[in-house]
Amino acid sequence: MLKDEEKIKQLNEKINSSSRIVFFTGAGISTASGIPDFRSKDGLYNQKYIYPPEEILSKGFFFFNVETFYKFYKEKMLVLDKKPNVAHNYITKLSEKKDCSVITQNIDGLHTLAKNKNVIELHGSIYRNYCMDCHAFFTAQYIKDSKDIVPHCDGCNGVIKPDVVLYDECLDEMNINRAIVKVTEADLLIVIGTSLTVYPANTFLSYLRKGEMVIINRDATAYDKYASIIIRDDIKEVFSFLDKML
């Protein structure tokens, strides 16, 4: 049962009256698709490994311990069997009616699989992979099907790297600029399923000028004080409710 039903109805009214909407999404939007988040009690970062996940997912670790990186990556990050859920699909349907953009911290590609055509993937995607030597492109399935733990280019035998932003790597400058423009121009910014602790992605919210912010997240965030509506209900249930009113 929804605790914040009245707030969800208010959000629906804001969506209907807004002309430029930006959805800023994190791992919480994908948990209903069976993908674990990172920082919750049962999240990826609170599970036991030989090395801390934050260390494994760093640039230095990839270059100096690539085999251990890929063991972790293939087991925990390469989730090719997961499908978009009602939240991803709602945003796509809304974008067919309104000027909607998605800025996501997720690398799972579910917004794109939901056929959303206006997605900024700040941290990259598991569905794009490139040879570090010749820059040839490889699919995620190629990585998954590789007989070797570390996948290599079938042309030059170079190591293939997923097109994901690791710790100590910079975000793509074009994506940064696009995200800033979208947030600056938004009259409604809807934050979904993120703790808003990841830098520099969380700083994009500060570019909101004329619009309102709504936060849909299970736990409190440092940005709650800037939100006009805060919804704590399950994200799947929230968007199932919104979908019925679409």
Short mmCIF file of C-alpha atoms in Angstrom, two decimals:
data_model
loop_
_atom_site.label_atom_id
_atom_site.label_comp_id
_atom_site.label_asym_id
_atom_site.label_seq_id
_atom_site.Cartn_x
_atom_site.Cartn_y
_atom_site.Cartn_z
CA MET A 1 0.00 0.00 0.00
CA LEU A 2 1.28 3.46 -0.88
CA LYS A 3 2.09 5.74 2.03
CA ASP A 4 2.59 8.84 -0.10
CA GLU A 5 -0.35 8.51 -2.49
CA GLU A 6 -1.34 12.17 -2.15
CA LYS A 7 2.23 13.25 -2.89
CA ILE A 8 2.29 11.02 -5.97
CA LYS A 9 -0.92 12.67 -7.18
CA GLN A 10 0.73 16.07 -6.64
CA LEU A 11 3.72 14.87 -8.65
CA ASN A 12 1.41 13.78 -11.45
CA GLU A 13 -0.10 17.28 -11.53
CA LYS A 14 3.36 18.80 -11.74
CA ILE A 15 4.28 16.44 -14.57
CA ASN A 16 1.13 17.42 -16.47
CA SER A 17 1.82 21.13 -16.05
CA SER A 18 5.54 20.99 -16.87
CA SER A 19 6.99 21.47 -20.32
CA ARG A 20 10.61 20.38 -19.77
CA ILE A 21 11.18 17.44 -17.45
CA VAL A 22 14.49 15.85 -16.48
CA PHE A 23 14.73 12.50 -14.71
CA PHE A 24 17.94 12.00 -12.75
CA THR A 25 18.24 8.30 -11.95
CA GLY A 26 20.42 6.07 -9.83
CA ALA A 27 20.69 2.40 -8.91
CA GLY A 28 17.36 2.39 -7.04
CA ILE A 29 15.36 2.59 -10.25
CA SER A 30 16.81 -0.74 -11.41
CA THR A 31 16.35 -2.83 -8.26
CA ALA A 32 12.86 -3.85 -9.42
CA SER A 33 14.57 -5.31 -12.50
CA GLY A 34 16.69 -7.53 -10.25
CA ILE A 35 19.85 -5.42 -10.27
CA PRO A 36 21.24 -4.78 -6.76
CA ASP A 37 22.02 -1.23 -5.74
CA PHE A 38 25.36 -0.21 -4.26
CA ARG A 39 25.10 1.40 -0.85
CA SER A 40 22.04 -0.11 0.83
CA LYS A 41 22.35 -2.74 3.56
CA ASP A 42 22.25 -5.56 1.01
CA GLY A 43 23.92 -3.57 -1.75
CA LEU A 44 26.99 -4.44 -3.76
CA TYR A 45 29.34 -2.37 -1.62
CA ASN A 46 28.29 -4.15 1.56
CA GLN A 47 29.05 -7.65 0.28
CA LYS A 48 32.30 -9.44 1.08
CA TYR A 49 35.04 -9.74 -1.54
CA ILE A 50 38.81 -10.19 -1.56
CA TYR A 51 39.09 -6.45 -2.31
CA PRO A 52 36.59 -3.66 -1.62
CA PRO A 53 34.32 -3.17 -4.68
CA GLU A 54 35.27 0.52 -4.84
CA GLU A 55 38.91 -0.58 -5.26
CA ILE A 56 38.09 -3.21 -7.88
CA LEU A 57 36.10 -0.66 -9.89
CA SER A 58 38.98 1.82 -10.05
CA LYS A 59 41.15 2.77 -12.99
CA GLY A 60 44.36 1.67 -11.30
CA PHE A 61 42.95 -1.72 -10.34
CA PHE A 62 41.79 -2.35 -13.91
CA PHE A 63 45.26 -1.70 -15.32
CA PHE A 64 47.23 -3.61 -12.68
CA ASN A 65 44.83 -6.44 -11.76
CA VAL A 66 42.61 -6.78 -14.83
CA GLU A 67 41.85 -10.49 -14.30
CA THR A 68 40.36 -9.91 -10.83
CA PHE A 69 38.50 -6.89 -12.21
CA TYR A 70 36.86 -8.98 -14.91
CA LYS A 71 35.96 -11.80 -12.53
CA PHE A 72 34.03 -9.27 -10.43
CA TYR A 73 32.66 -7.36 -13.42
CA LYS A 74 31.30 -10.43 -15.20
CA GLU A 75 29.72 -11.81 -12.04
CA LYS A 76 28.23 -8.61 -10.63
CA MET A 77 28.02 -5.94 -13.33
CA LEU A 78 27.40 -7.69 -16.65
CA VAL A 79 23.67 -8.21 -16.12
CA LEU A 80 22.46 -8.88 -19.66
CA ASP A 81 19.39 -10.88 -18.63
CA LYS A 82 17.71 -7.95 -16.86
CA LYS A 83 14.87 -5.99 -18.46
CA PRO A 84 13.43 -2.48 -17.98
CA ASN A 85 10.70 -2.22 -15.35
CA VAL A 86 7.60 -0.03 -15.10
CA ALA A 87 9.65 3.03 -14.07
CA HIS A 88 11.90 2.90 -17.14
CA ASN A 89 8.92 2.23 -19.40
CA TYR A 90 6.85 5.05 -17.86
CA ILE A 91 9.61 7.57 -18.57
CA THR A 92 9.82 6.38 -22.19
CA LYS A 93 6.05 6.68 -22.65
CA LEU A 94 6.05 10.15 -21.09
CA SER A 95 8.90 11.23 -23.38
CA GLU A 96 6.66 10.47 -26.36
CA LYS A 97 4.25 13.11 -25.11
CA LYS A 98 6.51 15.69 -23.49
CA ASP A 99 10.03 17.11 -23.65
CA CYS A 100 11.70 14.64 -21.29
CA SER A 101 15.36 13.82 -20.75
CA VAL A 102 17.10 11.21 -18.63
CA ILE A 103 20.41 11.73 -16.89
CA THR A 104 21.44 8.43 -15.37
CA GLN A 105 24.31 7.30 -13.17
CA ASN A 106 23.54 3.69 -14.09
CA ILE A 107 25.59 1.60 -16.50
CA ASP A 108 22.95 -1.14 -16.91
CA GLY A 109 21.55 0.35 -20.13
CA LEU A 110 17.93 -0.22 -19.07
CA HIS A 111 16.75 3.26 -20.10
CA THR A 112 18.08 2.61 -23.58
CA LEU A 113 16.63 -0.91 -23.64
CA ALA A 114 13.29 0.73 -22.80
CA LYS A 115 13.73 2.58 -26.12
CA ASN A 116 14.22 5.98 -24.54
CA LYS A 117 15.95 8.13 -27.14
CA ASN A 118 17.06 10.98 -24.90
CA VAL A 119 19.39 9.43 -22.32
CA ILE A 120 22.68 10.78 -21.00
CA GLU A 121 24.64 7.88 -19.48
CA LEU A 122 27.04 9.74 -17.21
CA HIS A 123 28.99 6.65 -16.22
CA GLY A 124 28.83 4.80 -19.54
CA SER A 125 27.19 1.48 -20.40
CA ILE A 126 27.99 -2.21 -20.17
CA TYR A 127 26.69 -2.51 -23.73
CA ARG A 128 29.67 -0.62 -25.19
CA ASN A 129 33.19 -2.04 -25.08
CA TYR A 130 36.36 -1.04 -26.92
CA CYS A 131 39.78 -2.50 -27.62
CA MET A 132 42.35 -0.37 -25.80
CA ASP A 133 44.81 -0.72 -28.70
CA CYS A 134 42.86 -0.44 -31.96
CA HIS A 135 39.59 0.96 -30.48
CA ALA A 136 37.40 -1.63 -32.22
CA PHE A 137 33.88 -1.90 -30.78
CA PHE A 138 32.59 -5.04 -29.06
CA THR A 139 29.18 -5.96 -27.74
CA ALA A 140 28.42 -6.92 -24.16
CA GLN A 141 27.58 -10.42 -25.35
CA TYR A 142 31.09 -10.74 -26.81
CA ILE A 143 32.49 -9.94 -23.36
CA LYS A 144 30.18 -12.42 -21.67
CA ASP A 145 30.92 -15.20 -24.18
CA SER A 146 34.69 -14.74 -24.04
CA LYS A 147 36.39 -18.03 -23.13
CA ASP A 148 39.16 -16.11 -21.40
CA ILE A 149 38.54 -14.24 -18.16
CA VAL A 150 40.00 -11.11 -19.76
CA PRO A 151 38.42 -10.54 -23.19
CA HIS A 152 40.77 -9.66 -26.03
CA CYS A 153 40.25 -8.06 -29.42
CA ASP A 154 39.76 -10.61 -32.19
CA GLY A 155 41.71 -8.32 -34.50
CA CYS A 156 44.82 -7.13 -32.68
CA ASN A 157 44.56 -9.15 -29.42
CA GLY A 158 44.43 -5.98 -27.32
CA VAL A 159 42.63 -5.95 -23.97
CA ILE A 160 39.00 -4.84 -24.21
CA LYS A 161 37.73 -2.28 -21.70
CA PRO A 162 34.07 -1.68 -20.92
CA ASP A 163 32.94 1.85 -21.74
CA VAL A 164 32.17 2.57 -18.09
CA VAL A 165 33.64 5.34 -15.96
CA LEU A 166 35.78 3.80 -13.23
CA TYR A 167 36.86 5.52 -10.04
CA ASP A 168 39.67 7.98 -10.80
CA GLU A 169 38.42 8.44 -14.37
CA CYS A 170 36.79 11.63 -15.63
CA LEU A 171 33.28 11.88 -16.97
CA ASP A 172 32.88 12.51 -20.68
CA GLU A 173 33.00 16.27 -21.23
CA MET A 174 30.21 16.20 -23.80
CA ASN A 175 27.93 14.36 -21.36
CA ILE A 176 28.77 16.87 -18.64
CA ASN A 177 27.82 19.80 -20.86
CA ARG A 178 24.62 18.15 -22.06
CA ALA A 179 23.56 17.33 -18.51
CA ILE A 180 24.18 20.86 -17.28
CA VAL A 181 22.11 22.33 -20.12
CA LYS A 182 19.23 19.91 -19.50
CA VAL A 183 19.09 20.62 -15.76
CA THR A 184 19.42 24.38 -16.25
CA GLU A 185 16.50 24.42 -18.69
CA ALA A 186 14.25 22.06 -16.70
CA ASP A 187 11.08 23.24 -15.02
CA LEU A 188 10.78 19.88 -13.22
CA LEU A 189 13.68 17.71 -12.04
CA ILE A 190 12.67 14.27 -10.76
CA VAL A 191 15.39 12.44 -8.84
CA ILE A 192 14.85 8.68 -8.61
CA GLY A 193 16.65 6.02 -6.60
CA THR A 194 19.94 7.67 -5.75
CA SER A 195 21.67 8.60 -2.51
CA LEU A 196 23.14 11.63 -4.31
CA THR A 197 26.55 10.96 -2.78
CA VAL A 198 28.49 10.21 -5.98
CA TYR A 199 30.69 13.10 -7.10
CA PRO A 200 30.62 14.81 -9.53
CA ALA A 201 27.24 13.51 -10.74
CA ASN A 202 25.43 14.91 -7.69
CA THR A 203 26.70 18.43 -8.43
CA PHE A 204 24.56 18.67 -11.57
CA LEU A 205 21.49 19.25 -9.38
CA SER A 206 22.91 22.62 -8.37
CA TYR A 207 22.33 23.87 -11.94
CA LEU A 208 18.57 23.79 -11.46
CA ARG A 209 17.53 27.43 -11.88
CA LYS A 210 13.82 27.95 -12.45
CA GLY A 211 12.43 24.48 -11.87
CA GLU A 212 11.25 22.40 -8.93
CA MET A 213 12.93 19.27 -7.62
CA VAL A 214 11.12 16.09 -6.59
CA ILE A 215 13.00 13.24 -4.89
CA ILE A 216 11.78 9.64 -4.97
CA ASN A 217 14.12 7.62 -2.80
CA ARG A 218 13.83 5.16 0.06
CA ASP A 219 16.33 6.98 2.28
CA ALA A 220 17.01 10.62 3.07
CA THR A 221 19.52 12.53 0.96
CA ALA A 222 21.54 15.69 1.48
CA TYR A 223 19.37 17.37 -1.16
CA ASP A 224 16.00 16.72 0.49
CA LYS A 225 15.84 20.31 1.78
CA TYR A 226 15.73 21.55 -1.83
CA ALA A 227 12.86 19.30 -2.90
CA SER A 228 9.24 20.45 -3.09
CA ILE A 229 8.05 16.84 -2.81
CA ILE A 230 9.79 13.86 -1.21
CA ILE A 231 8.37 10.38 -1.81
CA ARG A 232 9.61 7.38 0.18
CA ASP A 233 7.40 4.69 -1.39
CA ASP A 234 8.75 1.78 -3.44
CA ILE A 235 9.78 3.10 -6.85
CA LYS A 236 8.00 0.33 -8.75
CA GLU A 237 4.76 1.06 -6.90
CA VAL A 238 5.11 4.80 -7.44
CA PHE A 239 5.48 4.43 -11.19
CA SER A 240 2.79 1.80 -11.46
CA PHE A 241 0.47 4.40 -9.92
CA LEU A 242 1.72 7.18 -12.20
CA ASP A 243 1.46 4.91 -15.24
CA LYS A 244 -2.26 4.41 -14.61
CA MET A 245 -2.73 8.20 -14.72
CA LEU A 246 -0.63 8.73 -17.84
#
